[in-house]
Amino acid sequence: MSNEKVYAMKFSKIYPLLVQKALKKGRTQEEVDEVISWLTGYSGEEIERIAQSELDYGSFFLNAPSPNPNRVLIKGVVCGVRVEEIEEPLMREIRYLDKLVDELAKGKAMEKILRTSTPKTDK
């Protein structure tokens, strides 16, 4: 699927799939919303409103109120591609969310998903 087709998909169609993936693995919609909020700066209420709108996926990320600067710490493979090596900025943002939801579904601790744990240092 081309990037343009992905960007044109409605957030209202993708959001339930993200939630469903997490729910199948015993996580919650609130946790998915927390991950989305951390990544984009949208509030839970804004996510809920956008999930009921016709906003496309590309615009969801382009209009993000406060992209988290720590999102560059998200590393790993999604759909066979290393997230940190994706050159197209908008597609990289989309894959960041895919990676975070994958981590959530795999049972990773929220503090690790949100890159909030302090790095270990040698003494």
mmCIF file of N, CA and C in Angstrom:
data_model
loop_
_atom_site.group_PDB
_atom_site.id
_atom_site.type_symbol
_atom_site.label_atom_id
_atom_site.label_comp_id
_atom_site.label_asym_id
_atom_site.label_seq_id
_atom_site.Cartn_x
_atom_site.Cartn_y
_atom_site.Cartn_z
ATOM 1 N N MET A 1 0.852 -1.185 0.000
ATOM 2 C CA MET A 1 0.000 0.000 0.000
ATOM 3 C C MET A 1 0.892 1.241 0.000
ATOM 4 N N SER A 2 0.568 2.199 -0.841
ATOM 5 C CA SER A 2 1.375 3.408 -0.933
ATOM 6 C C SER A 2 1.181 4.275 0.306
ATOM 7 N N ASN A 3 2.187 5.109 0.564
ATOM 8 C CA ASN A 3 2.099 6.028 1.699
ATOM 9 C C ASN A 3 0.865 6.908 1.594
ATOM 10 N N GLU A 4 0.576 7.394 0.393
ATOM 11 C CA GLU A 4 -0.569 8.297 0.211
ATOM 12 C C GLU A 4 -1.883 7.620 0.591
ATOM 13 N N LYS A 5 -2.008 6.336 0.291
ATOM 14 C CA LYS A 5 -3.230 5.614 0.666
ATOM 15 C C LYS A 5 -3.335 5.487 2.181
ATOM 16 N N VAL A 6 -2.204 5.255 2.832
ATOM 17 C CA VAL A 6 -2.201 5.168 4.295
ATOM 18 C C VAL A 6 -2.592 6.520 4.885
ATOM 19 N N TYR A 7 -2.013 7.589 4.375
ATOM 20 C CA TYR A 7 -2.305 8.929 4.889
ATOM 21 C C TYR A 7 -3.778 9.289 4.717
ATOM 22 N N ALA A 8 -4.399 8.780 3.658
ATOM 23 C CA ALA A 8 -5.792 9.121 3.353
ATOM 24 C C ALA A 8 -6.803 8.293 4.147
ATOM 25 N N MET A 9 -6.349 7.233 4.801
ATOM 26 C CA MET A 9 -7.271 6.408 5.592
ATOM 27 C C MET A 9 -7.826 7.235 6.750
ATOM 28 N N LYS A 10 -9.057 6.984 7.105
ATOM 29 C CA LYS A 10 -9.705 7.734 8.187
ATOM 30 C C LYS A 10 -9.200 7.231 9.547
ATOM 31 N N PHE A 11 -8.888 8.174 10.427
ATOM 32 C CA PHE A 11 -8.498 7.811 11.786
ATOM 33 C C PHE A 11 -9.599 6.996 12.442
ATOM 34 N N SER A 12 -10.845 7.319 12.114
ATOM 35 C CA SER A 12 -11.993 6.614 12.695
ATOM 36 C C SER A 12 -12.019 5.130 12.308
ATOM 37 N N LYS A 13 -11.333 4.748 11.256
ATOM 38 C CA LYS A 13 -11.249 3.343 10.850
ATOM 39 C C LYS A 13 -10.046 2.655 11.495
ATOM 40 N N ILE A 14 -8.974 3.393 11.708
ATOM 41 C CA ILE A 14 -7.740 2.816 12.238
ATOM 42 C C ILE A 14 -7.779 2.708 13.762
ATOM 43 N N TYR A 15 -8.324 3.721 14.414
ATOM 44 C CA TYR A 15 -8.337 3.751 15.879
ATOM 45 C C TYR A 15 -8.957 2.492 16.496
ATOM 46 N N PRO A 16 -10.134 2.044 16.031
ATOM 47 C CA PRO A 16 -10.708 0.820 16.624
ATOM 48 C C PRO A 16 -9.808 -0.407 16.443
ATOM 49 N N LEU A 17 -9.045 -0.448 15.360
ATOM 50 C CA LEU A 17 -8.127 -1.564 15.138
ATOM 51 C C LEU A 17 -6.983 -1.545 16.145
ATOM 52 N N LEU A 18 -6.490 -0.346 16.449
ATOM 53 C CA LEU A 18 -5.433 -0.209 17.456
ATOM 54 C C LEU A 18 -5.950 -0.653 18.828
ATOM 55 N N VAL A 19 -7.158 -0.212 19.163
ATOM 56 C CA VAL A 19 -7.760 -0.570 20.445
ATOM 57 C C VAL A 19 -8.005 -2.079 20.503
ATOM 58 N N GLN A 20 -8.547 -2.633 19.434
ATOM 59 C CA GLN A 20 -8.848 -4.068 19.386
ATOM 60 C C GLN A 20 -7.582 -4.898 19.589
ATOM 61 N N LYS A 21 -6.493 -4.485 18.977
ATOM 62 C CA LYS A 21 -5.219 -5.205 19.121
ATOM 63 C C LYS A 21 -4.800 -5.250 20.589
ATOM 64 N N ALA A 22 -4.934 -4.129 21.272
ATOM 65 C CA ALA A 22 -4.562 -4.053 22.691
ATOM 66 C C ALA A 22 -5.526 -4.870 23.551
ATOM 67 N N LEU A 23 -6.822 -4.749 23.289
ATOM 68 C CA LEU A 23 -7.821 -5.468 24.073
ATOM 69 C C LEU A 23 -7.634 -6.984 23.994
ATOM 70 N N LYS A 24 -7.276 -7.479 22.813
ATOM 71 C CA LYS A 24 -7.061 -8.917 22.628
ATOM 72 C C LYS A 24 -5.963 -9.443 23.538
ATOM 73 N N LYS A 25 -5.052 -8.563 23.917
ATOM 74 C CA LYS A 25 -3.918 -8.969 24.753
ATOM 75 C C LYS A 25 -4.078 -8.522 26.198
ATOM 76 N N GLY A 26 -5.319 -8.168 26.582
ATOM 77 C CA GLY A 26 -5.578 -7.843 27.971
ATOM 78 C C GLY A 26 -5.249 -6.417 28.379
ATOM 79 N N ARG A 27 -4.991 -5.551 27.427
ATOM 80 C CA ARG A 27 -4.743 -4.146 27.735
ATOM 81 C C ARG A 27 -6.050 -3.382 27.564
ATOM 82 N N THR A 28 -6.039 -2.069 27.794
ATOM 83 C CA THR A 28 -7.281 -1.295 27.776
ATOM 84 C C THR A 28 -7.257 -0.187 26.727
ATOM 85 N N GLN A 29 -8.442 0.300 26.419
ATOM 86 C CA GLN A 29 -8.568 1.452 25.517
ATOM 87 C C GLN A 29 -7.889 2.665 26.143
ATOM 88 N N GLU A 30 -8.007 2.803 27.457
ATOM 89 C CA GLU A 30 -7.383 3.933 28.147
ATOM 90 C C GLU A 30 -5.869 3.909 27.965
ATOM 91 N N GLU A 31 -5.285 2.708 27.960
ATOM 92 C CA GLU A 31 -3.836 2.601 27.747
ATOM 93 C C GLU A 31 -3.468 2.986 26.316
ATOM 94 N N VAL A 32 -4.296 2.595 25.351
ATOM 95 C CA VAL A 32 -4.058 3.001 23.966
ATOM 96 C C VAL A 32 -4.129 4.525 23.875
ATOM 97 N N ASP A 33 -5.142 5.117 24.509
ATOM 98 C CA ASP A 33 -5.275 6.575 24.494
ATOM 99 C C ASP A 33 -4.077 7.248 25.157
ATOM 100 N N GLU A 34 -3.575 6.642 26.239
ATOM 101 C CA GLU A 34 -2.406 7.202 26.924
ATOM 102 C C GLU A 34 -1.189 7.199 26.004
ATOM 103 N N VAL A 35 -1.014 6.121 25.269
ATOM 104 C CA VAL A 35 0.096 6.013 24.319
ATOM 105 C C VAL A 35 -0.052 7.065 23.218
ATOM 106 N N ILE A 36 -1.258 7.196 22.674
ATOM 107 C CA ILE A 36 -1.505 8.182 21.619
ATOM 108 C C ILE A 36 -1.271 9.591 22.157
ATOM 109 N N SER A 37 -1.751 9.852 23.364
ATOM 110 C CA SER A 37 -1.555 11.177 23.975
ATOM 111 C C SER A 37 -0.077 11.479 24.173
ATOM 112 N N TRP A 38 0.653 10.501 24.669
ATOM 113 C CA TRP A 38 2.090 10.687 24.885
ATOM 114 C C TRP A 38 2.794 11.018 23.563
ATOM 115 N N LEU A 39 2.435 10.292 22.515
ATOM 116 C CA LEU A 39 3.096 10.456 21.224
ATOM 117 C C LEU A 39 2.742 11.783 20.556
ATOM 118 N N THR A 40 1.474 12.174 20.624
ATOM 119 C CA THR A 40 0.980 13.290 19.803
ATOM 120 C C THR A 40 0.640 14.570 20.562
ATOM 121 N N GLY A 41 0.317 14.435 21.839
ATOM 122 C CA GLY A 41 -0.131 15.594 22.606
ATOM 123 C C GLY A 41 -1.636 15.788 22.603
ATOM 124 N N TYR A 42 -2.369 14.948 21.879
ATOM 125 C CA TYR A 42 -3.834 15.028 21.927
ATOM 126 C C TYR A 42 -4.316 14.572 23.300
ATOM 127 N N SER A 43 -5.363 15.209 23.805
ATOM 128 C CA SER A 43 -5.981 14.755 25.058
ATOM 129 C C SER A 43 -6.892 13.573 24.761
ATOM 130 N N GLY A 44 -7.308 12.873 25.811
ATOM 131 C CA GLY A 44 -8.243 11.771 25.644
ATOM 132 C C GLY A 44 -9.532 12.216 24.984
ATOM 133 N N GLU A 45 -10.013 13.400 25.371
ATOM 134 C CA GLU A 45 -11.252 13.930 24.781
ATOM 135 C C GLU A 45 -11.056 14.236 23.296
ATOM 136 N N GLU A 46 -9.890 14.769 22.949
ATOM 137 C CA GLU A 46 -9.623 15.070 21.534
ATOM 138 C C GLU A 46 -9.545 13.787 20.713
ATOM 139 N N ILE A 47 -8.915 12.766 21.270
ATOM 140 C CA ILE A 47 -8.824 11.481 20.565
ATOM 141 C C ILE A 47 -10.221 10.922 20.332
ATOM 142 N N GLU A 48 -11.058 10.977 21.358
ATOM 143 C CA GLU A 48 -12.430 10.483 21.235
ATOM 144 C C GLU A 48 -13.202 11.253 20.161
ATOM 145 N N ARG A 49 -13.054 12.579 20.162
ATOM 146 C CA ARG A 49 -13.748 13.413 19.177
ATOM 147 C C ARG A 49 -13.248 13.103 17.761
ATOM 148 N N ILE A 50 -11.926 12.997 17.611
ATOM 149 C CA ILE A 50 -11.352 12.729 16.285
ATOM 150 C C ILE A 50 -11.758 11.339 15.798
ATOM 151 N N ALA A 51 -11.872 10.388 16.728
ATOM 152 C CA ALA A 51 -12.274 9.024 16.357
ATOM 153 C C ALA A 51 -13.708 8.979 15.836
ATOM 154 N N GLN A 52 -14.472 10.040 16.081
ATOM 155 C CA GLN A 52 -15.851 10.138 15.576
ATOM 156 C C GLN A 52 -15.935 11.036 14.343
ATOM 157 N N SER A 53 -14.803 11.536 13.881
ATOM 158 C CA SER A 53 -14.792 12.497 12.771
ATOM 159 C C SER A 53 -14.339 11.834 11.472
ATOM 160 N N GLU A 54 -14.190 12.630 10.458
ATOM 161 C CA GLU A 54 -13.732 12.163 9.145
ATOM 162 C C GLU A 54 -12.261 12.490 8.905
ATOM 163 N N LEU A 55 -11.534 12.881 9.952
ATOM 164 C CA LEU A 55 -10.128 13.272 9.798
ATOM 165 C C LEU A 55 -9.307 12.086 9.296
ATOM 166 N N ASP A 56 -8.447 12.360 8.313
ATOM 167 C CA ASP A 56 -7.604 11.287 7.786
ATOM 168 C C ASP A 56 -6.367 11.105 8.673
ATOM 169 N N TYR A 57 -5.758 9.938 8.526
ATOM 170 C CA TYR A 57 -4.642 9.538 9.383
ATOM 171 C C TYR A 57 -3.450 10.483 9.238
ATOM 172 N N GLY A 58 -3.158 10.888 8.016
ATOM 173 C CA GLY A 58 -2.052 11.816 7.801
ATOM 174 C C GLY A 58 -2.283 13.130 8.523
ATOM 175 N N SER A 59 -3.475 13.683 8.406
ATOM 176 C CA SER A 59 -3.795 14.951 9.077
ATOM 177 C C SER A 59 -3.783 14.803 10.585
ATOM 178 N N PHE A 60 -4.165 13.630 11.085
ATOM 179 C CA PHE A 60 -4.119 13.382 12.524
ATOM 180 C C PHE A 60 -2.707 13.636 13.049
ATOM 181 N N PHE A 61 -1.718 13.127 12.343
ATOM 182 C CA PHE A 61 -0.330 13.312 12.782
ATOM 183 C C PHE A 61 0.204 14.697 12.435
ATOM 184 N N LEU A 62 -0.140 15.211 11.268
ATOM 185 C CA LEU A 62 0.336 16.550 10.880
ATOM 186 C C LEU A 62 -0.205 17.634 11.806
ATOM 187 N N ASN A 63 -1.400 17.428 12.351
ATOM 188 C CA ASN A 63 -2.034 18.407 13.237
ATOM 189 C C ASN A 63 -1.794 18.123 14.719
ATOM 190 N N ALA A 64 -0.960 17.152 15.017
ATOM 191 C CA ALA A 64 -0.715 16.783 16.420
ATOM 192 C C ALA A 64 -0.265 18.023 17.193
ATOM 193 N N PRO A 65 -0.920 18.307 18.325
ATOM 194 C CA PRO A 65 -0.637 19.538 19.056
ATOM 195 C C PRO A 65 0.754 19.604 19.674
ATOM 196 N N SER A 66 1.300 18.469 20.065
ATOM 197 C CA SER A 66 2.580 18.509 20.768
ATOM 198 C C SER A 66 3.302 17.171 20.644
ATOM 199 N N PRO A 67 3.891 16.895 19.472
ATOM 200 C CA PRO A 67 4.607 15.627 19.311
ATOM 201 C C PRO A 67 5.706 15.503 20.376
ATOM 202 N N ASN A 68 5.750 14.371 21.024
ATOM 203 C CA ASN A 68 6.690 14.161 22.116
ATOM 204 C C ASN A 68 8.120 14.106 21.577
ATOM 205 N N PRO A 69 9.017 14.919 22.119
ATOM 206 C CA PRO A 69 10.397 14.896 21.633
ATOM 207 C C PRO A 69 11.090 13.553 21.876
ATOM 208 N N ASN A 70 10.624 12.787 22.856
ATOM 209 C CA ASN A 70 11.229 11.483 23.135
ATOM 210 C C ASN A 70 10.776 10.394 22.173
ATOM 211 N N ARG A 71 9.913 10.725 21.229
ATOM 212 C CA ARG A 71 9.464 9.710 20.275
ATOM 213 C C ARG A 71 10.625 9.190 19.436
ATOM 214 N N VAL A 72 11.702 9.974 19.321
ATOM 215 C CA VAL A 72 12.872 9.513 18.559
ATOM 216 C C VAL A 72 13.581 8.350 19.253
ATOM 217 N N LEU A 73 13.218 8.086 20.509
ATOM 218 C CA LEU A 73 13.789 6.954 21.242
ATOM 219 C C LEU A 73 13.113 5.643 20.863
ATOM 220 N N ILE A 74 12.027 5.719 20.098
ATOM 221 C CA ILE A 74 11.303 4.517 19.677
ATOM 222 C C ILE A 74 12.115 3.848 18.580
ATOM 223 N N LYS A 75 12.504 2.624 18.842
ATOM 224 C CA LYS A 75 13.327 1.870 17.900
ATOM 225 C C LYS A 75 12.703 0.493 17.729
ATOM 226 N N GLY A 76 13.034 -0.148 16.650
ATOM 227 C CA GLY A 76 12.573 -1.515 16.435
ATOM 228 C C GLY A 76 11.911 -1.704 15.091
ATOM 229 N N VAL A 77 11.400 -2.901 14.882
ATOM 230 C CA VAL A 77 10.847 -3.288 13.583
ATOM 231 C C VAL A 77 9.321 -3.331 13.639
ATOM 232 N N VAL A 78 8.702 -2.723 12.639
ATOM 233 C CA VAL A 78 7.259 -2.782 12.433
ATOM 234 C C VAL A 78 7.044 -3.091 10.959
ATOM 235 N N CYS A 79 6.261 -4.113 10.698
ATOM 236 C CA CYS A 79 5.980 -4.523 9.311
ATOM 237 C C CYS A 79 7.273 -4.767 8.532
ATOM 238 N N GLY A 80 8.256 -5.326 9.211
ATOM 239 C CA GLY A 80 9.514 -5.663 8.546
ATOM 240 C C GLY A 80 10.449 -4.498 8.283
ATOM 241 N N VAL A 81 10.124 -3.324 8.814
ATOM 242 C CA VAL A 81 10.944 -2.136 8.572
ATOM 243 C C VAL A 81 11.370 -1.542 9.907
ATOM 244 N N ARG A 82 12.636 -1.146 10.005
ATOM 245 C CA ARG A 82 13.121 -0.489 11.214
ATOM 246 C C ARG A 82 12.548 0.912 11.272
ATOM 247 N N VAL A 83 11.837 1.210 12.351
ATOM 248 C CA VAL A 83 11.158 2.491 12.512
ATOM 249 C C VAL A 83 12.141 3.650 12.386
ATOM 250 N N GLU A 84 13.281 3.520 13.027
ATOM 251 C CA GLU A 84 14.258 4.613 13.042
ATOM 252 C C GLU A 84 14.906 4.862 11.681
ATOM 253 N N GLU A 85 14.714 3.951 10.731
ATOM 254 C CA GLU A 85 15.309 4.117 9.395
ATOM 255 C C GLU A 85 14.305 4.623 8.354
ATOM 256 N N ILE A 86 13.064 4.844 8.752
ATOM 257 C CA ILE A 86 12.052 5.333 7.807
ATOM 258 C C ILE A 86 12.350 6.796 7.507
ATOM 259 N N GLU A 87 12.572 7.100 6.241
ATOM 260 C CA GLU A 87 12.971 8.457 5.855
ATOM 261 C C GLU A 87 11.807 9.431 5.765
ATOM 262 N N GLU A 88 10.654 8.963 5.317
ATOM 263 C CA GLU A 88 9.477 9.816 5.177
ATOM 264 C C GLU A 88 8.973 10.190 6.572
ATOM 265 N N PRO A 89 9.055 11.469 6.970
ATOM 266 C CA PRO A 89 8.698 11.865 8.348
ATOM 267 C C PRO A 89 7.282 11.484 8.780
ATOM 268 N N LEU A 90 6.307 11.656 7.912
ATOM 269 C CA LEU A 90 4.935 11.342 8.280
ATOM 270 C C LEU A 90 4.750 9.836 8.485
ATOM 271 N N MET A 91 5.333 9.032 7.615
ATOM 272 C CA MET A 91 5.233 7.584 7.770
ATOM 273 C C MET A 91 5.969 7.137 9.034
ATOM 274 N N ARG A 92 7.067 7.791 9.365
ATOM 275 C CA ARG A 92 7.782 7.459 10.599
ATOM 276 C C ARG A 92 6.889 7.699 11.812
ATOM 277 N N GLU A 93 6.136 8.816 11.812
ATOM 278 C CA GLU A 93 5.216 9.114 12.921
ATOM 279 C C GLU A 93 4.154 8.023 13.052
ATOM 280 N N ILE A 94 3.615 7.593 11.920
ATOM 281 C CA ILE A 94 2.597 6.550 11.913
ATOM 282 C C ILE A 94 3.172 5.246 12.459
ATOM 283 N N ARG A 95 4.365 4.918 12.044
ATOM 284 C CA ARG A 95 5.000 3.677 12.503
ATOM 285 C C ARG A 95 5.403 3.755 13.974
ATOM 286 N N TYR A 96 5.704 4.958 14.466
ATOM 287 C CA TYR A 96 5.951 5.109 15.905
ATOM 288 C C TYR A 96 4.723 4.622 16.675
ATOM 289 N N LEU A 97 3.546 5.041 16.249
ATOM 290 C CA LEU A 97 2.327 4.624 16.946
ATOM 291 C C LEU A 97 2.129 3.117 16.814
ATOM 292 N N ASP A 98 2.365 2.573 15.638
ATOM 293 C CA ASP A 98 2.250 1.125 15.450
ATOM 294 C C ASP A 98 3.167 0.392 16.425
ATOM 295 N N LYS A 99 4.394 0.866 16.555
ATOM 296 C CA LYS A 99 5.374 0.224 17.441
ATOM 297 C C LYS A 99 4.923 0.315 18.896
ATOM 298 N N LEU A 100 4.418 1.474 19.313
ATOM 299 C CA LEU A 100 3.967 1.636 20.694
ATOM 300 C C LEU A 100 2.804 0.703 21.009
ATOM 301 N N VAL A 101 1.858 0.584 20.087
ATOM 302 C CA VAL A 101 0.713 -0.311 20.304
ATOM 303 C C VAL A 101 1.181 -1.766 20.298
ATOM 304 N N ASP A 102 2.149 -2.102 19.461
ATOM 305 C CA ASP A 102 2.724 -3.456 19.486
ATOM 306 C C ASP A 102 3.328 -3.755 20.856
ATOM 307 N N GLU A 103 4.089 -2.799 21.384
ATOM 308 C CA GLU A 103 4.709 -2.983 22.693
ATOM 309 C C GLU A 103 3.643 -3.140 23.779
ATOM 310 N N LEU A 104 2.592 -2.346 23.690
ATOM 311 C CA LEU A 104 1.490 -2.438 24.641
ATOM 312 C C LEU A 104 0.869 -3.838 24.577
ATOM 313 N N ALA A 105 0.588 -4.307 23.372
ATOM 314 C CA ALA A 105 -0.036 -5.617 23.178
ATOM 315 C C ALA A 105 0.870 -6.760 23.642
ATOM 316 N N LYS A 106 2.170 -6.524 23.607
ATOM 317 C CA LYS A 106 3.113 -7.566 24.037
ATOM 318 C C LYS A 106 3.309 -7.566 25.549
ATOM 319 N N GLY A 107 2.610 -6.670 26.254
ATOM 320 C CA GLY A 107 2.662 -6.679 27.708
ATOM 321 C C GLY A 107 3.775 -5.857 28.324
ATOM 322 N N LYS A 108 4.425 -5.051 27.530
ATOM 323 C CA LYS A 108 5.504 -4.220 28.049
ATOM 324 C C LYS A 108 4.953 -3.224 29.068
ATOM 325 N N ALA A 109 5.733 -2.899 30.085
ATOM 326 C CA ALA A 109 5.324 -1.943 31.114
ATOM 327 C C ALA A 109 5.146 -0.555 30.496
ATOM 328 N N MET A 110 4.108 0.143 30.956
ATOM 329 C CA MET A 110 3.789 1.464 30.400
ATOM 330 C C MET A 110 4.976 2.422 30.517
ATOM 331 N N GLU A 111 5.717 2.392 31.625
ATOM 332 C CA GLU A 111 6.845 3.323 31.766
ATOM 333 C C GLU A 111 7.910 3.067 30.701
ATOM 334 N N LYS A 112 8.065 1.821 30.281
ATOM 335 C CA LYS A 112 9.026 1.514 29.214
ATOM 336 C C LYS A 112 8.476 1.938 27.850
ATOM 337 N N ILE A 113 7.182 1.710 27.635
ATOM 338 C CA ILE A 113 6.567 2.106 26.372
ATOM 339 C C ILE A 113 6.693 3.620 26.185
ATOM 340 N N LEU A 114 6.462 4.360 27.262
ATOM 341 C CA LEU A 114 6.496 5.830 27.188
ATOM 342 C C LEU A 114 7.894 6.394 27.404
ATOM 343 N N ARG A 115 8.867 5.509 27.405
ATOM 344 C CA ARG A 115 10.276 5.920 27.511
ATOM 345 C C ARG A 115 10.501 6.856 28.697
ATOM 346 N N THR A 116 9.929 6.485 29.857
ATOM 347 C CA THR A 116 10.064 7.329 31.042
ATOM 348 C C THR A 116 11.014 6.760 32.070
ATOM 349 N N SER A 117 11.432 5.520 31.904
ATOM 350 C CA SER A 117 12.353 4.952 32.898
ATOM 351 C C SER A 117 13.731 5.596 32.728
ATOM 352 N N THR A 118 14.413 5.751 33.828
ATOM 353 C CA THR A 118 15.724 6.395 33.796
ATOM 354 C C THR A 118 16.762 5.397 33.303
ATOM 355 N N PRO A 119 17.646 5.851 32.432
ATOM 356 C CA PRO A 119 18.686 4.936 31.945
ATOM 357 C C PRO A 119 19.604 4.527 33.092
ATOM 358 N N LYS A 120 20.071 3.287 33.030
ATOM 359 C CA LYS A 120 20.993 2.810 34.058
ATOM 360 C C LYS A 120 22.367 3.413 33.828
ATOM 361 N N THR A 121 23.030 3.752 34.927
ATOM 362 C CA THR A 121 24.375 4.318 34.814
ATOM 363 C C THR A 121 25.330 3.483 35.639
ATOM 364 N N ASP A 122 26.564 3.421 35.218
ATOM 365 C CA ASP A 122 27.581 2.713 35.981
ATOM 366 C C ASP A 122 28.088 3.636 37.071
ATOM 367 N N LYS A 123 28.348 3.063 38.233
ATOM 368 C CA LYS A 123 28.858 3.875 39.340
ATOM 369 C C LYS A 123 30.313 3.613 39.550
#
